[in-house]
Coordinates of C-alpha atoms and ligand atoms in Angstrom, one line a residue:
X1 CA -129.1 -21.9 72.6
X2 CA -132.4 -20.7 73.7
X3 CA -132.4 -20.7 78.0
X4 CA -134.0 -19.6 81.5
X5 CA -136.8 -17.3 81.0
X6 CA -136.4 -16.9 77.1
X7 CA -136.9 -21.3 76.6
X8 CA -139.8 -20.7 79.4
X9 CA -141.4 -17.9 77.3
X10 CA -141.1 -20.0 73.9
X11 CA -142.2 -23.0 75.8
X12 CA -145.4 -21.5 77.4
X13 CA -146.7 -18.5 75.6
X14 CA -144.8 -18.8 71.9
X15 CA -145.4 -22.3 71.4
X16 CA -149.2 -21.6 73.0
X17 CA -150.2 -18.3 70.5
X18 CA -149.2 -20.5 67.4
X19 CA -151.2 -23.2 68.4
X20 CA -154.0 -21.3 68.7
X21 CA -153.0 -19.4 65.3
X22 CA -152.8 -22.4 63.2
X23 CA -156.0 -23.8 64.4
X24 CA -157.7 -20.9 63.9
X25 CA -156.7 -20.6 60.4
X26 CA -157.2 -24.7 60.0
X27 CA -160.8 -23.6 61.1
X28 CA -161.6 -20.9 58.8
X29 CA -160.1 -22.5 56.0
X30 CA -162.8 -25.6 56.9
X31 CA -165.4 -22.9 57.4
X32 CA -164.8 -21.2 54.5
X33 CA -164.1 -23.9 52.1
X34 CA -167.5 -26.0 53.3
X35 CA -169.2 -22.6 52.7
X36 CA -168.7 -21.9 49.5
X37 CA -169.3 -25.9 48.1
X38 CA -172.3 -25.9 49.6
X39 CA -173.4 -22.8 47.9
X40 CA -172.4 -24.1 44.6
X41 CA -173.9 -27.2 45.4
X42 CA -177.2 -25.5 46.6
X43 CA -177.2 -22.9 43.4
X44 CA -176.9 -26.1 41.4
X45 CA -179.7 -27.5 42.8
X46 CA -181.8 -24.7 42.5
X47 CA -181.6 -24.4 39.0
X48 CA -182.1 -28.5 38.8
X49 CA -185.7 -28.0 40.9
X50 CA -186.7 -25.2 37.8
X51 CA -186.0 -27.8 34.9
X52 CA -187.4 -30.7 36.8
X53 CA -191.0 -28.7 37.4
X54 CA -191.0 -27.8 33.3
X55 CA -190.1 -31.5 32.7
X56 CA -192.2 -33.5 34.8
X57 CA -195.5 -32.9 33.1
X58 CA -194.8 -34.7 30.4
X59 CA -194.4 -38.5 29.3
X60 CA -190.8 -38.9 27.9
X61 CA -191.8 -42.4 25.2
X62 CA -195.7 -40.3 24.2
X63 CA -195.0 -36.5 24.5
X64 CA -193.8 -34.6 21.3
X65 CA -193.4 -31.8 22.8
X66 CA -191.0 -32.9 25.7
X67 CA -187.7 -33.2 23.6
X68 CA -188.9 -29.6 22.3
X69 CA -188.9 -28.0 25.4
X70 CA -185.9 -29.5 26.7
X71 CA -183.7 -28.3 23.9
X72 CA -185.3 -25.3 24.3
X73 CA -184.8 -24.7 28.1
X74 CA -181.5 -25.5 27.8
X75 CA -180.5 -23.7 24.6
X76 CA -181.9 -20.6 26.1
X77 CA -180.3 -21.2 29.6
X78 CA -178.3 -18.1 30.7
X79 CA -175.8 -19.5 32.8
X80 CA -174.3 -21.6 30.4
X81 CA -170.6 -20.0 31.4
X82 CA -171.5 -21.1 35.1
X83 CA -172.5 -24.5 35.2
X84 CA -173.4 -27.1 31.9
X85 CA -176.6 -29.2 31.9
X86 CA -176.9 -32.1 30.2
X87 CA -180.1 -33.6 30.1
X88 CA -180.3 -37.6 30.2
X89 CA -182.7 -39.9 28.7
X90 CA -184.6 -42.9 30.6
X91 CA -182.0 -45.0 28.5
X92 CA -178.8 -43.8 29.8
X93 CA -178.6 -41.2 26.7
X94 CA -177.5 -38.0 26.4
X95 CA -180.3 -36.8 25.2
X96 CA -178.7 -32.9 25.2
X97 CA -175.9 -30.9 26.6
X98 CA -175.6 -27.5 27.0
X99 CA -172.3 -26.6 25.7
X100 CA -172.9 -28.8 22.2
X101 CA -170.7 -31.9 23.2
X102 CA -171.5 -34.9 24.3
X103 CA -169.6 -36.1 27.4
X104 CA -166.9 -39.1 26.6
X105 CA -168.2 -42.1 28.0
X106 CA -165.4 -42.9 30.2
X107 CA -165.7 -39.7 32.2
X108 CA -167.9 -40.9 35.1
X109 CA -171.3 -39.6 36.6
X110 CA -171.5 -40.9 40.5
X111 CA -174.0 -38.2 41.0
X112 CA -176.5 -39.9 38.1
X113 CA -175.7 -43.4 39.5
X114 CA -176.7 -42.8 42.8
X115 CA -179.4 -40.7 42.1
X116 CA -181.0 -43.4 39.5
X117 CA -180.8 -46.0 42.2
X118 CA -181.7 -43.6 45.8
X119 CA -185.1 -43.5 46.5
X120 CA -184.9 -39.6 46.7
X121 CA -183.8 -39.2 42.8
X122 CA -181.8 -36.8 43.7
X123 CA -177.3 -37.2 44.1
X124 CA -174.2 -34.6 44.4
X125 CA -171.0 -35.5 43.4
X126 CA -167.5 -33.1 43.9
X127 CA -164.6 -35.1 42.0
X128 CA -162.3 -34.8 39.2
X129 CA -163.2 -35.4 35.8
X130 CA -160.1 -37.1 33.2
X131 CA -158.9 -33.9 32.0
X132 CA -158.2 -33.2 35.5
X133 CA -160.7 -30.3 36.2
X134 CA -162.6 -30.2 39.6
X135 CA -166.1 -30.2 39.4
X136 CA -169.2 -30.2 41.3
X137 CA -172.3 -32.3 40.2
X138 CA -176.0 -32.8 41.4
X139 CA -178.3 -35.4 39.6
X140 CA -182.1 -35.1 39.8
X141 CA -184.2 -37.3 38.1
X142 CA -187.7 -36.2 36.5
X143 CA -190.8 -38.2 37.3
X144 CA -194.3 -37.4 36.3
X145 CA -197.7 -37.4 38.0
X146 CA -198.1 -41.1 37.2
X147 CA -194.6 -41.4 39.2
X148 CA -192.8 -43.0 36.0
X149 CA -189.1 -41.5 35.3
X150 CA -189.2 -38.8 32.1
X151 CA -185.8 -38.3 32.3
X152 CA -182.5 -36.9 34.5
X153 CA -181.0 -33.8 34.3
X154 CA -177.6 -33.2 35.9
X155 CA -175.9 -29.7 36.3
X156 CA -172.7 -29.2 36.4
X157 CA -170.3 -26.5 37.8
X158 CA -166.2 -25.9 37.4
X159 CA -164.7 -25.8 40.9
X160 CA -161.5 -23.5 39.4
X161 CA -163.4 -20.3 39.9
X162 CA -164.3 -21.3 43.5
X163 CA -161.1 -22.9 44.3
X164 CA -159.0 -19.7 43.3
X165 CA -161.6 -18.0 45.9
X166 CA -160.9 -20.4 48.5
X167 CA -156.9 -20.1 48.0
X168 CA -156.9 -16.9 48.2
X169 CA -159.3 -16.5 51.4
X170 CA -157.0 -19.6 53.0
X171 CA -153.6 -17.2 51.7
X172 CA -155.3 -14.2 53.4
X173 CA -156.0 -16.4 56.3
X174 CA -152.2 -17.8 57.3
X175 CA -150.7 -14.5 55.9
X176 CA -152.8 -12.9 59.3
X177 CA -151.6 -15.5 61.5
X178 CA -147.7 -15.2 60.6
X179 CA -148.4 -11.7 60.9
X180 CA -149.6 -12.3 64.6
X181 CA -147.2 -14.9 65.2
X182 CA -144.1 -12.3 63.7
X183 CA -145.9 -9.3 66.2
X184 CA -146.1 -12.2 69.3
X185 CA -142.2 -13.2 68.2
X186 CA -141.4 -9.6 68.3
X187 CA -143.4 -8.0 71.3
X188 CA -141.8 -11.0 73.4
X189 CA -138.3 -10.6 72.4
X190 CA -138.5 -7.5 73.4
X191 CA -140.6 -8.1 76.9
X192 CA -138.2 -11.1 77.1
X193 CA -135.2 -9.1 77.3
X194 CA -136.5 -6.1 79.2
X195 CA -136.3 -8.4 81.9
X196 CA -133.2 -11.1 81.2
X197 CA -130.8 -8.0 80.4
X198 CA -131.1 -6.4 84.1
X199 CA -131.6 -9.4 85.4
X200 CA -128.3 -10.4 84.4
X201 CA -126.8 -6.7 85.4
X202 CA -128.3 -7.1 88.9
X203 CA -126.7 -10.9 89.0
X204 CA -123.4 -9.4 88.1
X205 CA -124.0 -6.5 90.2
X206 CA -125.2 -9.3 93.2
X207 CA -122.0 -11.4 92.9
X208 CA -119.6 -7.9 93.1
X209 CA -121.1 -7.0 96.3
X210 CA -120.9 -10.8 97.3
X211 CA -117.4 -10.5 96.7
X212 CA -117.3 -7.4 98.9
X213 CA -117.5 -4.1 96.5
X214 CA -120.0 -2.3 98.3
X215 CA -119.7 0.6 96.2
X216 CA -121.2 -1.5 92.9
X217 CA -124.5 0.3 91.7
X218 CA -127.0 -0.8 89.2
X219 CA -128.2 1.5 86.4
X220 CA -132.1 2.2 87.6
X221 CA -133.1 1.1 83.6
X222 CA -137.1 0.8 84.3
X223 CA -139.6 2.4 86.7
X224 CA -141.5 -1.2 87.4
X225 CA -140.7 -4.0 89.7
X226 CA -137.1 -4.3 88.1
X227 CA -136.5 -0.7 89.0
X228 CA -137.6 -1.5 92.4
X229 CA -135.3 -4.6 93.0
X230 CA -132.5 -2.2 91.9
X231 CA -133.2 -0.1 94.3
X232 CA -133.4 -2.8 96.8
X233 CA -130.2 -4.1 95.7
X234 CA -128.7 -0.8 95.8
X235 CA -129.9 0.4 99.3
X236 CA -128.6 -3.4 100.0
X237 CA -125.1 -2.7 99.1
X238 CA -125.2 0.7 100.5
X239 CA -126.3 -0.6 103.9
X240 CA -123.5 -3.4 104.0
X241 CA -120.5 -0.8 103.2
X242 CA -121.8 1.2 106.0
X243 CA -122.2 -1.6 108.3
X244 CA -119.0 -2.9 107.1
X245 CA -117.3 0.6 108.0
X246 CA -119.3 0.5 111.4
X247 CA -117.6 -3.2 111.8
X248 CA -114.1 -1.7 111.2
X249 CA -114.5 1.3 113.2
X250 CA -116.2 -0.8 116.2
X251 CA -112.8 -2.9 115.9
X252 CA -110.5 -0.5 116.1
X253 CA -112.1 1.3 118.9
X254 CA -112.3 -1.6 120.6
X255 CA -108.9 -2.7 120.2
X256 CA -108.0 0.9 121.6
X257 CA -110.5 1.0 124.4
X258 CA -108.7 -2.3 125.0
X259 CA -105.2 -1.6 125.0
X260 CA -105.1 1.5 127.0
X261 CA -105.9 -0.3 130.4
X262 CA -103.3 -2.9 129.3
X263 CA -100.5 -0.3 128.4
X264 CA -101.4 1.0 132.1
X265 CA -101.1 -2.2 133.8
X266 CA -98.3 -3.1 131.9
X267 CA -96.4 -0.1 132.4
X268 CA -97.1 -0.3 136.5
X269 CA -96.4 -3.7 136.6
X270 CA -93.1 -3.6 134.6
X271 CA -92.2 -0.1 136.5
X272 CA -93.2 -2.6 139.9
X273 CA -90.9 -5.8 138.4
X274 CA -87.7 -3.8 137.2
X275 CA -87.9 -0.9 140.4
X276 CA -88.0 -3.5 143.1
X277 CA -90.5 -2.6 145.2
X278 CA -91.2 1.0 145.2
X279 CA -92.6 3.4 148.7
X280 CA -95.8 2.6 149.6
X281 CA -96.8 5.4 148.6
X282 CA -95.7 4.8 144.8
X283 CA -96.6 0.9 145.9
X284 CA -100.4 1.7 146.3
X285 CA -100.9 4.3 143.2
X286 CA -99.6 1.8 141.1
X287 CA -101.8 -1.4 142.7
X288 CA -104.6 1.5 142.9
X289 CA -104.0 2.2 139.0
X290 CA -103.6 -1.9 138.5
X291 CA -107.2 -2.7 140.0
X292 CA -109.4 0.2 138.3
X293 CA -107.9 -0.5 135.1
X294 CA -108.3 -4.3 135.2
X295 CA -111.9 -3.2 136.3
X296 CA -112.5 -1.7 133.3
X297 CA -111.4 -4.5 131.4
X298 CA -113.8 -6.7 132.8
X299 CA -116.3 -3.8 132.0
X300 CA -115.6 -4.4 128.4
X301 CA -115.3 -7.6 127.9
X302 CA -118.6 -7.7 130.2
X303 CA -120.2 -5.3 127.6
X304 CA -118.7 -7.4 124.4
X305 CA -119.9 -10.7 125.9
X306 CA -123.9 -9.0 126.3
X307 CA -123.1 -7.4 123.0
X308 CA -122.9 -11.1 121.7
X309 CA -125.4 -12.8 123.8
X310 CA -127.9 -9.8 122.2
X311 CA -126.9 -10.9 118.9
X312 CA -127.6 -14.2 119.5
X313 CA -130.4 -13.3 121.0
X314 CA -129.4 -15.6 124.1
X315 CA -129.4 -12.9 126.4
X316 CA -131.8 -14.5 129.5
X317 CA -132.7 -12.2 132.8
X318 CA -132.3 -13.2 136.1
X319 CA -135.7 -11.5 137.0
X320 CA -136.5 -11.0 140.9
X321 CA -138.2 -8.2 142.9
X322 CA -136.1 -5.0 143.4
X323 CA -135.8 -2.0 145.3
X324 CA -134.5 0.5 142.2
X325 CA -133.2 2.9 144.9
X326 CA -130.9 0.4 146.7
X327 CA -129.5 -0.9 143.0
X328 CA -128.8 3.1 141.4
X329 CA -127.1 3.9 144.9
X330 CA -124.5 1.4 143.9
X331 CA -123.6 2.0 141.1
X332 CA -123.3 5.7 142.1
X333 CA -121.4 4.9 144.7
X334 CA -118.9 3.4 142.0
X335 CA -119.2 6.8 140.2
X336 CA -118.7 9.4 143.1
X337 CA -114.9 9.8 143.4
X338 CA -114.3 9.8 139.4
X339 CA -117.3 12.7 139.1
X340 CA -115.2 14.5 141.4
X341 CA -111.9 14.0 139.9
X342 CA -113.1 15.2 136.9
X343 CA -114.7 17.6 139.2
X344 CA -118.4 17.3 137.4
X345 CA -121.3 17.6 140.0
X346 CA -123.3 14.3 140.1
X347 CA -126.6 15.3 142.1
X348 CA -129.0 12.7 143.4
X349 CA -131.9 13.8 145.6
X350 CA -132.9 10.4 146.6
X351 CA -136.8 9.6 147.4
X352 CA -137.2 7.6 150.3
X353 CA -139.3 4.9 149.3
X354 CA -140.4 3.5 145.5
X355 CA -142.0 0.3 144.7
X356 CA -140.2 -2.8 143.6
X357 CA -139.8 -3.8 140.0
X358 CA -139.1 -7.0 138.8
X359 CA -135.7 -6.7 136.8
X360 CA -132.0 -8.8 136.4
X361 CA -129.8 -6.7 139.0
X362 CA -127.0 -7.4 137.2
X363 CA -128.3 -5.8 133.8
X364 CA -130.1 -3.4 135.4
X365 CA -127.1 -1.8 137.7
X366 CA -125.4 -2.5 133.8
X367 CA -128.2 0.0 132.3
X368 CA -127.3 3.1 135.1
X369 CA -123.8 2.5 135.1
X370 CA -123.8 3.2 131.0
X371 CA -126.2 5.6 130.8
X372 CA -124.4 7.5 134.1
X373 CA -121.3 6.8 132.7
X374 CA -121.8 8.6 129.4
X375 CA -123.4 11.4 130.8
X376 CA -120.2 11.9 133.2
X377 CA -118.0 11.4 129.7
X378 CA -119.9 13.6 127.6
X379 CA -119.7 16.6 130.3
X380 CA -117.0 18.7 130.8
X381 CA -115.1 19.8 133.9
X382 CA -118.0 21.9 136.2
X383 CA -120.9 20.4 134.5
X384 CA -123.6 19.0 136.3
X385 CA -124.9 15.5 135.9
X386 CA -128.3 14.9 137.8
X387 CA -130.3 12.2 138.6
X388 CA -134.0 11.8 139.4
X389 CA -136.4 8.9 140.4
X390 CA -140.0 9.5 139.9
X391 CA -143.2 6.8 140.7
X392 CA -145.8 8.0 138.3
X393 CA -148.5 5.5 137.5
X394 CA -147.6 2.2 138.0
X395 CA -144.2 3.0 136.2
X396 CA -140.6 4.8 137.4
X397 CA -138.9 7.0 136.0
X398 CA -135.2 7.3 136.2
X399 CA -133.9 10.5 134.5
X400 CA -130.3 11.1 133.9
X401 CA -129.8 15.0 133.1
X402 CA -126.0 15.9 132.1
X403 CA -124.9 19.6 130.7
X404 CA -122.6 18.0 128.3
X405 CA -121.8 19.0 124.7
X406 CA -125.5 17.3 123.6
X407 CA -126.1 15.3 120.5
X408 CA -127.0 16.7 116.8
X409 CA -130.3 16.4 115.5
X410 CA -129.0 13.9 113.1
X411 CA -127.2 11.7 115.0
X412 CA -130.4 11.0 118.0
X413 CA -132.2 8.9 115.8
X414 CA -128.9 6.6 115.2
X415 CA -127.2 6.8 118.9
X416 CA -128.8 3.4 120.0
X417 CA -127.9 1.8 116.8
X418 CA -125.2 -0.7 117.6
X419 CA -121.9 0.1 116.7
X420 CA -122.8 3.9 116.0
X421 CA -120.9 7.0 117.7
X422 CA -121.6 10.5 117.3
X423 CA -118.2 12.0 118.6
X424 CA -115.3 10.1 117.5
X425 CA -113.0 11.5 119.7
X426 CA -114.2 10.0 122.7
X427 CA -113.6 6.7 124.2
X428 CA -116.1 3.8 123.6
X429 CA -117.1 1.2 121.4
X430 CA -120.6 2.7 120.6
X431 CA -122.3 -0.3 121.8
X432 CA -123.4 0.4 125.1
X433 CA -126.6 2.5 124.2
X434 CA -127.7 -0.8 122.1
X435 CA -127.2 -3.3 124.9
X436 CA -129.0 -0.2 127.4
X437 CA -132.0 -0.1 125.1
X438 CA -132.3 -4.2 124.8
X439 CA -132.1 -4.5 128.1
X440 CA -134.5 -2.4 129.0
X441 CA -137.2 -3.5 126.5
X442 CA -136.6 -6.9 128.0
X443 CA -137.3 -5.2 131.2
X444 CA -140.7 -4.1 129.3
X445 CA -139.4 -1.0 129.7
X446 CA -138.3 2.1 127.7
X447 CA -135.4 4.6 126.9
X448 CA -135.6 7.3 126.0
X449 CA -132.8 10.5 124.5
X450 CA -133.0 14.7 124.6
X451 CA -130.8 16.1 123.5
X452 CA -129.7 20.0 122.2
X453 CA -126.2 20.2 121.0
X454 CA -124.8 22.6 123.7
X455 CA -127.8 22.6 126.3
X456 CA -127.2 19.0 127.4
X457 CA -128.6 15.3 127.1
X458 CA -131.7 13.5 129.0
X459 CA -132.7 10.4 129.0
X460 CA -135.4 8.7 130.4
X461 CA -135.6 5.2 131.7
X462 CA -139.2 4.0 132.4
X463 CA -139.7 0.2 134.4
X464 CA -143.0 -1.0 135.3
X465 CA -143.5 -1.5 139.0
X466 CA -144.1 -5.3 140.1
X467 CA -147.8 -6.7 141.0
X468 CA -148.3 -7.0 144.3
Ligands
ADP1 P1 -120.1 4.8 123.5 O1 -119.4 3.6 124.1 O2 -119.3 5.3 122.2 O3 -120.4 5.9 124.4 P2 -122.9 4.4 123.4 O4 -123.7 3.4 122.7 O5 -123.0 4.5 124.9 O6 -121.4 4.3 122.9 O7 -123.3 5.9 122.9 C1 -123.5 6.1 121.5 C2 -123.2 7.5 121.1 O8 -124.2 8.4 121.7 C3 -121.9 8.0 121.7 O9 -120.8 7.7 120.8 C4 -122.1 9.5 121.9 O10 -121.8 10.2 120.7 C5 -123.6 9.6 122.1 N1 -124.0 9.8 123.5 C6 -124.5 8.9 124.4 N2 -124.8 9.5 125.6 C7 -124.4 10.8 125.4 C8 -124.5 11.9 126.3 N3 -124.9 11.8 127.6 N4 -124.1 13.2 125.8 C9 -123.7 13.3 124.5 N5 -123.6 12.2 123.6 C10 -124.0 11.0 124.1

């Protein structure tokens, strides 16, 4: 059962070519045929228009001589084999025929009829005679000076030869076409199924990745536009198994950034319920532990929450003039005593006064606590994290410098790409530079990373200041 693009290709371009084919060979067959009747009809005439100008000087009931020269014309005539001529009297007679016999009288004459009775004197006829034969026939009758009739001569010709010609030229004819129309039938079913055989491949191919193989690969069989879907599909499926692997690694990190402020609260809280209540010393730690972990819980599921309104694209800005200064100080605040616990140096020279910018406070002070924040995580113990507030141009510049372990060349490019994380061992959910860099773009701003592995990490936040 002939289907899909195969049926479509019969339908439009087989069905079209041997259309065209037939009626081409229709037409030449015509065109051929019509050619070579007319040239037997016109030879036929020729010779009729010789024998007519010997034959019309003379009176056919007075002249002696005119039977004479008739028998003689005709006796002499070298194309006998071609074509017969029978030369007729006023009467109706035959008066004489070329090949010696006299024609039956049943075997008809259309072409004398109707030239006897046309006013031209002159008639073709193309028709069978009784013994079957197929002949062609032209009648012209012979009238003298004084415009009385001599007599008619008709020539006649044997359509066999001509026929034979015409077969063959009509055999030659449809043996071309099926030739063309085999080459079409071939040429297509081979264009046909370059494409339906990878099609099919890449529709297998498709439905294994829709069931989740990502590691299903099609054979690149052609270097054309199939080729190039293959590719497409291929980078497809490679691009879903890594973002699948980035979905399960952003899970499980996030289940474990999760669970180790719970297992602290937990454990505090369970220490609190089955100790009674402890010194106040032991009282506050654990309250002290309870509060900064429960903190950064709500950090999280803060930084999930604008992870999914960014998805959804539904984040939406507060917007409202700013002083930068007032906003970083805050969240530095916040940062002070666990730089110094970890005892990293967190330097800020602050400026004393910087121009407003229009920006959300709440995603903004989100923005300096992640970028701060990584730059205190990434550090080790004695390192220096240092920040810097510069009004150049209608735009500040906030630049977080840190003497961490740095980034590899190959991982900058990727680091604001959501999920991604370039040290594995660390803590996070490798989200927060992707929220960061949204933001901020909202903020018709940018950010910007450094980085050297060893020498440290930079990056630049630029806002534009707010019109007057
Ligand atoms: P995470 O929550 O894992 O820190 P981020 O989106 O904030 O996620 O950062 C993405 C990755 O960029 C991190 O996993 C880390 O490898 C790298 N990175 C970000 N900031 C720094 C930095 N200051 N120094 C070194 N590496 C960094």
């Amino acid at each position: 059962m002939v289907k899909g693009i195969t049926k479509r290709w019969v339908l439009n371009t087989l069905c079209t070519i041997v259309a065209i084919v037939v009626f081409a060979v229709v037409c030449l067959s015509y065109v051929v045929t019509t050619y070579y009747y007319s040239s037997v009809e016109q030879t036929l005439s020729g010779r009729s228009v010789e024998l007519h100008n010997i034959l019309s000087d003379f009176n056919a009931d007075t002249d002696v001589g005119f039977s004479a020269t008739a028998r003689d014309y005709v006796e002499n005539f070298t194309e006998k084999e071609h074509m017969e001529i029978i030369v007729i009297r006023r009467s109706g007679d035959i008066m004489i025929t070329s090949t010696g016999f006299t024609p039956e009288d049943k075997e008809p004459m259309p072409d004398y009829e109707a030239a006897k009775e046309g006013t031209s004197g002159y008639a073709k006829w193309t028709g069978k005679l009784s013994t079957g034969e197929k002949v062609t026939a032209v009648t012209r009758i012979v009238k003298n000076s004084s415009g009385n009739t001599v007599c008619a001569i008709r020539y006649v010709s044997s359509m066999s030869s001509i026929n034979k010609l015409v077969f063959s030229a009509i055999a030659i004819f449809t043996a071309v076409g099926l030739l063309i129309i085999s080459l079409v039938i071939f040429s297509g079913t081979y264009f046909v199924r370059s494409i339906v055989r990878p099609v099919r491949v890449i529709s297998d191919t498709a439905k294994q990745i829709a069931q989740g193989d990502f590691n299903a690969q099609i054979d690149k069989m052609y270097d054309d536009e199939i080729g190039d879907l293959c590719d497409s599909i291929n980078d497809m499926a490679r691009e879903l198994g890594a973002s699948e692997r980035l979905k399960n690694d952003f899970i499980s990190s996030v289940s474990h950034e999760l669970r180790t402020p719970l297992t602290a609260i937990k454990g505090w809280a369970e220490t609190m319920q089955s100790c009674g209540i402890p010194d106040q010393e032991t009282f506050d730690k654990g309250m002290d532990i309870i509060v900064k972990e429960s903190t950064r819980l709500t950090g999280i599921v803060e930084e999930l929450l604008d992870f999914s309104r960014m998805q959804n694209e539904s984040m939406v800005l507060r917007l409202e003039k700013l002083d930068i200064l007032a906003e970083l100080e805050e969240v530095l605040y916040m940062l002070r005593d666990r730089a110094m616990n970890e005892q990293k140096h967190l330097l800020y020279d602050q400026p004393d006064i910087m121009p407003a910018v229009m920006a959300d406070r709440n995603k903004l002070k989100q923005v300096f606590l992640n970028i701060i924040d990584n730059a205190l995580k990434y550090t080790p113990a004695e390192g220096v994290v240092g920040i810097q507030v510069l009004c150049e141009d209608k735009i500040i510049k906030i630049i977080v410098t840190d003497t961490g372990c740095g980034i590899a060349p190959d991982d900058l490019p990727r680091v604001k790409d959501k999920f991604f994380k370039a040290n594995q061992s660390v803590r996070g959910s490798g989200i927060g530079l992707a929220i960061a860099d949204e933001i901020v773009a909202k903020h018709a701003g940018t950010l910007d990373i450094e980085s050297g592995i060893g020498v440290g990490t930079t990056v630049t936040i630029t806002l534009p200041i707010a019109s007057e």
